[in-house]
GROMACS .gro file of C-alpha atoms in nm:
model
  242
    1MET     CA    1  -5.357  10.240   1.590
    2TRP     CA    2  -5.175   9.907   1.606
    3TYR     CA    3  -5.506   9.723   1.537
    4TRP     CA    4  -5.536   9.893   1.199
    5LEU     CA    5  -5.165   9.849   1.109
    6VAL     CA    6  -5.190   9.472   1.184
    7LYS     CA    7  -5.479   9.435   0.978
    8TYR     CA    8  -5.395   9.630   0.683
    9ILE     CA    9  -4.997   9.626   0.671
   10PHE     CA   10  -4.815   9.381   0.908
   11VAL     CA   11  -5.030   9.062   0.882
   12GLY     CA   12  -5.326   9.130   0.663
   13PRO     CA   13  -5.173   9.113   0.319
   14LEU     CA   14  -4.996   8.776   0.411
   15LEU     CA   15  -5.351   8.636   0.511
   16ILE     CA   16  -5.506   8.752   0.195
   17ALA     CA   17  -5.232   8.619  -0.017
   18LEU     CA   18  -5.261   8.277   0.164
   19GLY     CA   19  -5.626   8.228   0.233
   20ARG     CA   20  -5.792   8.448  -0.059
   21PRO     CA   21  -6.084   8.518   0.196
   22THR     CA   22  -6.431   8.615   0.086
   23ILE     CA   23  -6.709   8.722   0.304
   24GLU     CA   24  -7.089   8.691   0.236
   25GLY     CA   25  -7.353   8.889   0.436
   26ALA     CA   26  -7.127   9.166   0.561
   27GLU     CA   27  -7.431   9.401   0.514
   28ASN     CA   28  -7.589   9.213   0.843
   29ILE     CA   29  -7.307   9.374   1.077
   30PRO     CA   30  -7.475   9.703   1.181
   31THR     CA   31  -7.234  10.018   1.096
   32GLU     CA   32  -7.260  10.139   1.463
   33GLY     CA   33  -7.385  10.030   1.806
   34PRO     CA   34  -7.304   9.719   2.023
   35VAL     CA   35  -7.360   9.366   1.885
   36ILE     CA   36  -7.242   9.010   1.953
   37LEU     CA   37  -7.083   8.824   1.672
   38ALA     CA   38  -7.108   8.455   1.766
   39SER     CA   39  -6.865   8.243   1.571
   40ASN     CA   40  -6.784   7.867   1.534
   41HIS     CA   41  -6.430   7.801   1.596
   42LYS     CA   42  -6.213   7.575   1.388
   43ALA     CA   43  -5.862   7.728   1.414
   44VAL     CA   44  -5.666   8.019   1.586
   45LEU     CA   45  -5.685   8.190   1.252
   46ASP     CA   46  -6.063   8.244   1.308
   47SER     CA   47  -5.963   8.563   1.521
   48PHE     CA   48  -5.744   8.695   1.229
   49TYR     CA   49  -5.964   8.649   0.934
   50LEU     CA   50  -6.290   8.774   1.086
   51PRO     CA   51  -6.148   9.106   1.181
   52LEU     CA   52  -5.956   9.118   0.864
   53LYS     CA   53  -6.296   9.087   0.634
   54THR     CA   54  -6.514   9.308   0.841
   55PRO     CA   55  -6.515   9.692   0.856
   56ARG     CA   56  -6.559   9.743   1.221
   57ARG     CA   57  -6.324   9.658   1.486
   58ILE     CA   58  -6.379   9.352   1.669
   59THR     CA   59  -6.305   9.289   2.056
   60PHE     CA   60  -6.255   8.922   2.144
   61LEU     CA   61  -6.228   8.787   2.506
   62ALA     CA   62  -5.907   8.573   2.503
   63LYS     CA   63  -5.739   8.340   2.765
   64SER     CA   64  -5.490   8.534   2.999
   65GLU     CA   65  -5.219   8.266   2.892
   66TYR     CA   66  -5.190   8.459   2.565
   67PHE     CA   67  -5.072   8.796   2.779
   68THR     CA   68  -4.866   8.628   3.037
   69GLY     CA   69  -4.593   8.418   2.869
   70PRO     CA   70  -4.232   8.451   2.981
   71GLY     CA   71  -3.943   8.590   2.783
   72LEU     CA   72  -3.923   8.788   2.461
   73LYS     CA   73  -4.182   8.541   2.296
   74GLY     CA   74  -4.433   8.627   2.587
   75LYS     CA   75  -4.378   9.004   2.537
   76PHE     CA   76  -4.433   8.975   2.165
   77GLN     CA   77  -4.739   8.768   2.224
   78LYS     CA   78  -4.896   9.031   2.482
   79TRP     CA   79  -4.835   9.312   2.249
   80PHE     CA   80  -4.973   9.126   1.934
   81PHE     CA   81  -5.299   9.009   2.104
   82THR     CA   82  -5.342   9.360   2.281
   83ALA     CA   83  -5.276   9.521   1.937
   84VAL     CA   84  -5.550   9.310   1.766
   85GLY     CA   85  -5.803   9.400   2.025
   86GLN     CA   86  -5.820   9.097   2.261
   87VAL     CA   87  -5.891   9.132   2.609
   88PRO     CA   88  -5.737   8.896   2.859
   89ILE     CA   89  -5.963   8.668   3.078
   90ASP     CA   90  -5.842   8.454   3.357
   91ARG     CA   91  -6.029   8.121   3.310
   92THR     CA   92  -5.898   7.932   3.592
   93GLY     CA   93  -6.041   8.120   3.912
   94ALA     CA   94  -6.347   8.032   4.077
   95ASP     CA   95  -6.502   8.371   3.949
   96ALA     CA   96  -6.373   8.311   3.591
   97ALA     CA   97  -6.724   8.307   3.440
   98GLN     CA   98  -6.846   8.609   3.595
   99ASP     CA   99  -6.507   8.809   3.527
  100ALA     CA  100  -6.554   8.722   3.150
  101LEU     CA  101  -6.934   8.826   3.169
  102ASN     CA  102  -6.834   9.148   3.314
  103ALA     CA  103  -6.563   9.211   3.046
  104GLY     CA  104  -6.802   9.134   2.782
  105VAL     CA  105  -7.077   9.370   2.927
  106ARG     CA  106  -6.804   9.659   2.949
  107VAL     CA  107  -6.725   9.596   2.569
  108ILE     CA  108  -7.104   9.595   2.475
  109GLU     CA  109  -7.174   9.911   2.694
  110ALA     CA  110  -6.880  10.087   2.514
  111GLY     CA  111  -7.088  10.046   2.187
  112LYS     CA  112  -6.830   9.799   2.026
  113VAL     CA  113  -6.864   9.467   1.851
  114LEU     CA  114  -6.781   9.166   2.087
  115GLY     CA  115  -6.656   8.850   1.928
  116ILE     CA  116  -6.743   8.528   2.104
  117TYR     CA  117  -6.690   8.184   2.045
  118PRO     CA  118  -6.993   7.984   2.198
  119GLU     CA  119  -6.821   7.654   2.181
  120GLY     CA  120  -6.553   7.791   2.416
  121THR     CA  121  -6.282   7.634   2.237
  122ARG     CA  122  -6.156   7.539   1.917
  123SER     CA  123  -6.325   7.226   1.765
  124PRO     CA  124  -6.102   6.925   1.781
  125ASP     CA  125  -6.239   6.749   1.466
  126ALA     CA  126  -6.394   7.047   1.261
  127ARG     CA  127  -6.747   6.940   1.388
  128LEU     CA  128  -6.979   7.184   1.572
  129TYR     CA  129  -6.995   7.139   1.955
  130LYS     CA  130  -7.265   7.228   2.210
  131GLY     CA  131  -7.242   7.592   2.300
  132LYS     CA  132  -7.174   7.738   2.626
  133THR     CA  133  -7.440   7.979   2.763
  134GLY     CA  134  -7.224   8.274   2.847
  135MET     CA  135  -7.316   8.435   2.535
  136ALA     CA  136  -7.669   8.397   2.603
  137ARG     CA  137  -7.640   8.555   2.936
  138LEU     CA  138  -7.450   8.845   2.763
  139ALA     CA  139  -7.734   8.887   2.518
  140LEU     CA  140  -8.017   8.871   2.768
  141GLN     CA  141  -7.843   9.105   3.012
  142THR     CA  142  -7.748   9.392   2.771
  143GLY     CA  143  -8.050   9.339   2.507
  144VAL     CA  144  -7.808   9.331   2.211
  145GLN     CA  145  -7.861   9.124   1.887
  146VAL     CA  146  -7.645   8.808   1.819
  147ILE     CA  147  -7.511   8.757   1.468
  148PRO     CA  148  -7.407   8.415   1.383
  149VAL     CA  149  -7.057   8.390   1.198
  150ALA     CA  150  -6.950   8.085   0.990
  151MET     CA  151  -6.568   8.051   0.964
  152ILE     CA  152  -6.517   7.801   0.661
  153GLY     CA  153  -6.164   7.692   0.552
  154THR     CA  154  -5.949   7.796   0.866
  155GLU     CA  155  -5.897   7.451   0.987
  156LYS     CA  156  -5.740   7.364   0.649
  157MET     CA  157  -5.512   7.650   0.658
  158ASN     CA  158  -5.425   7.622   1.050
  159PRO     CA  159  -5.486   7.281   1.164
  160ILE     CA  160  -5.453   7.199   1.534
  161GLY     CA  161  -5.098   7.144   1.623
  162SER     CA  162  -4.950   7.285   1.289
  163ARG     CA  163  -4.695   7.572   1.314
  164VAL     CA  164  -4.679   7.672   0.945
  165TRP     CA  165  -4.983   7.824   0.782
  166ARG     CA  166  -5.087   7.641   0.452
  167PRO     CA  167  -5.258   7.796   0.148
  168ALA     CA  168  -5.643   7.723   0.164
  169LYS     CA  169  -5.967   7.902   0.062
  170VAL     CA  170  -6.124   8.093   0.357
  171THR     CA  171  -6.489   8.182   0.350
  172ILE     CA  172  -6.663   8.395   0.592
  173ARG     CA  173  -7.056   8.398   0.610
  174ILE     CA  174  -7.255   8.619   0.823
  175GLY     CA  175  -7.606   8.534   0.933
  176LYS     CA  176  -7.894   8.754   0.996
  177PRO     CA  177  -7.903   8.926   1.339
  178ILE     CA  178  -8.115   8.730   1.617
  179ASP     CA  179  -8.317   8.944   1.828
  180PHE     CA  180  -8.398   8.798   2.181
  181SER     CA  181  -8.597   9.067   2.283
  182ARG     CA  182  -8.917   8.843   2.348
  183PHE     CA  183  -8.696   8.708   2.649
  184GLU     CA  184  -8.686   9.036   2.804
  185GLY     CA  185  -8.646   9.039   3.178
  186MET     CA  186  -8.581   8.676   3.190
  187ALA     CA  187  -8.199   8.726   3.211
  188GLY     CA  188  -8.083   8.451   3.487
  189ASN     CA  189  -8.318   8.190   3.371
  190ARG     CA  190  -8.095   7.872   3.281
  191PHE     CA  191  -8.377   7.727   3.050
  192VAL     CA  192  -8.384   8.057   2.877
  193GLU     CA  193  -8.046   8.070   2.847
  194ARG     CA  194  -8.004   7.722   2.712
  195ALA     CA  195  -8.278   7.792   2.444
  196VAL     CA  196  -8.102   8.120   2.342
  197THR     CA  197  -7.771   7.929   2.306
  198ASP     CA  198  -7.918   7.653   2.103
  199GLU     CA  199  -8.103   7.875   1.864
  200VAL     CA  200  -7.756   8.033   1.788
  201MET     CA  201  -7.597   7.694   1.749
  202TYR     CA  202  -7.859   7.606   1.514
  203ASP     CA  203  -7.808   7.889   1.290
  204LEU     CA  204  -7.431   7.822   1.292
  205MET     CA  205  -7.492   7.456   1.189
  206LEU     CA  206  -7.692   7.572   0.887
  207LEU     CA  207  -7.436   7.857   0.799
  208SER     CA  208  -7.139   7.637   0.821
  209GLY     CA  209  -7.269   7.313   0.727
  210GLN     CA  210  -7.094   7.141   1.000
  211GLU     CA  211  -7.220   6.841   1.176
  212TYR     CA  212  -7.335   6.908   1.538
  213VAL     CA  213  -7.231   6.715   1.832
  214ASP     CA  214  -7.421   6.753   2.173
  215VAL     CA  215  -7.123   6.756   2.407
  216TYR     CA  216  -6.883   7.031   2.501
  217ALA     CA  217  -6.574   7.033   2.288
  218ALA     CA  218  -6.369   7.089   2.600
  219SER     CA  219  -6.500   6.773   2.770
  220LEU     CA  220  -6.411   6.578   2.454
  221LYS     CA  221  -6.052   6.720   2.472
  222LYS     CA  222  -6.019   6.625   2.840
  223ALA     CA  223  -6.105   6.253   2.743
  224ALA     CA  224  -5.849   6.267   2.461
  225PRO     CA  225  -5.771   5.878   2.506
  226GLU     CA  226  -6.125   5.790   2.449
  227ALA     CA  227  -6.143   6.035   2.137
  228GLU     CA  228  -6.164   5.757   1.890
  229SER     CA  229  -6.517   5.660   2.036
  230ALA     CA  230  -6.649   6.019   2.009
  231PRO     CA  231  -7.043   6.062   2.021
  232THR     CA  232  -7.220   6.016   1.698
  233ALA     CA  233  -7.299   6.342   1.559
  234GLN     CA  234  -7.645   6.472   1.632
  235ARG     CA  235  -7.817   6.775   1.479
  236ILE     CA  236  -8.004   7.019   1.680
  237PRO     CA  237  -8.389   6.979   1.644
  238ASP     CA  238  -8.529   7.141   1.346
  239SER     CA  239  -8.755   7.368   1.571
  240LYS     CA  240  -8.599   7.682   1.715
  241ALA     CA  241  -8.657   7.815   2.049
  242SER     CA  242  -8.972   8.017   2.076
   0.00000   0.00000   0.00000
């Protein structure tokens, strides 16, 4: 119940007023059954606007820090992220990757829509970064289709480090579902997982119009002092995985 109240009453109207969001390709999301929505990630608001403009409820895997903060603020954060359908994942333990995979599988097996950010973290500069293969593992293990989603304009409304939302036009582009059944039985093959990931990132690049950087965004953030000498943007090769 809280999910729909947040979407339509508590937060949704404000987001609509500030972002004037539009969605393209909403018909590409099936009306029922499990599917993975793989989105680029420019701002925290991506997790608000995507559910706001899609008819089905979306479950995201979120870092556990959102659910364990101290004091009144921490309690409010826990309530809010639970209310909007996010599932906590501990990303610090030795089994973090497997725990995230297991959580994703449970969402898919329940017939729900799973939202994933293949980059693993927000882009530090609005470019598109190398995707991690967790999404591919989920798709290959469960056999579900992956739908690429491009969020456009959220970084202008909610820049990294900003505390106040700024009015800016937000556009959501939903791509065609990608079927990886040709890789059936090849789950666990790291070369196949990389091919699947790169195919999704290629479609995200085309949908979003972002420049592609062939490094992980997290590694760039760790090397913040060297950020000024960030790698030259490189596009994924034109040929898709086959």
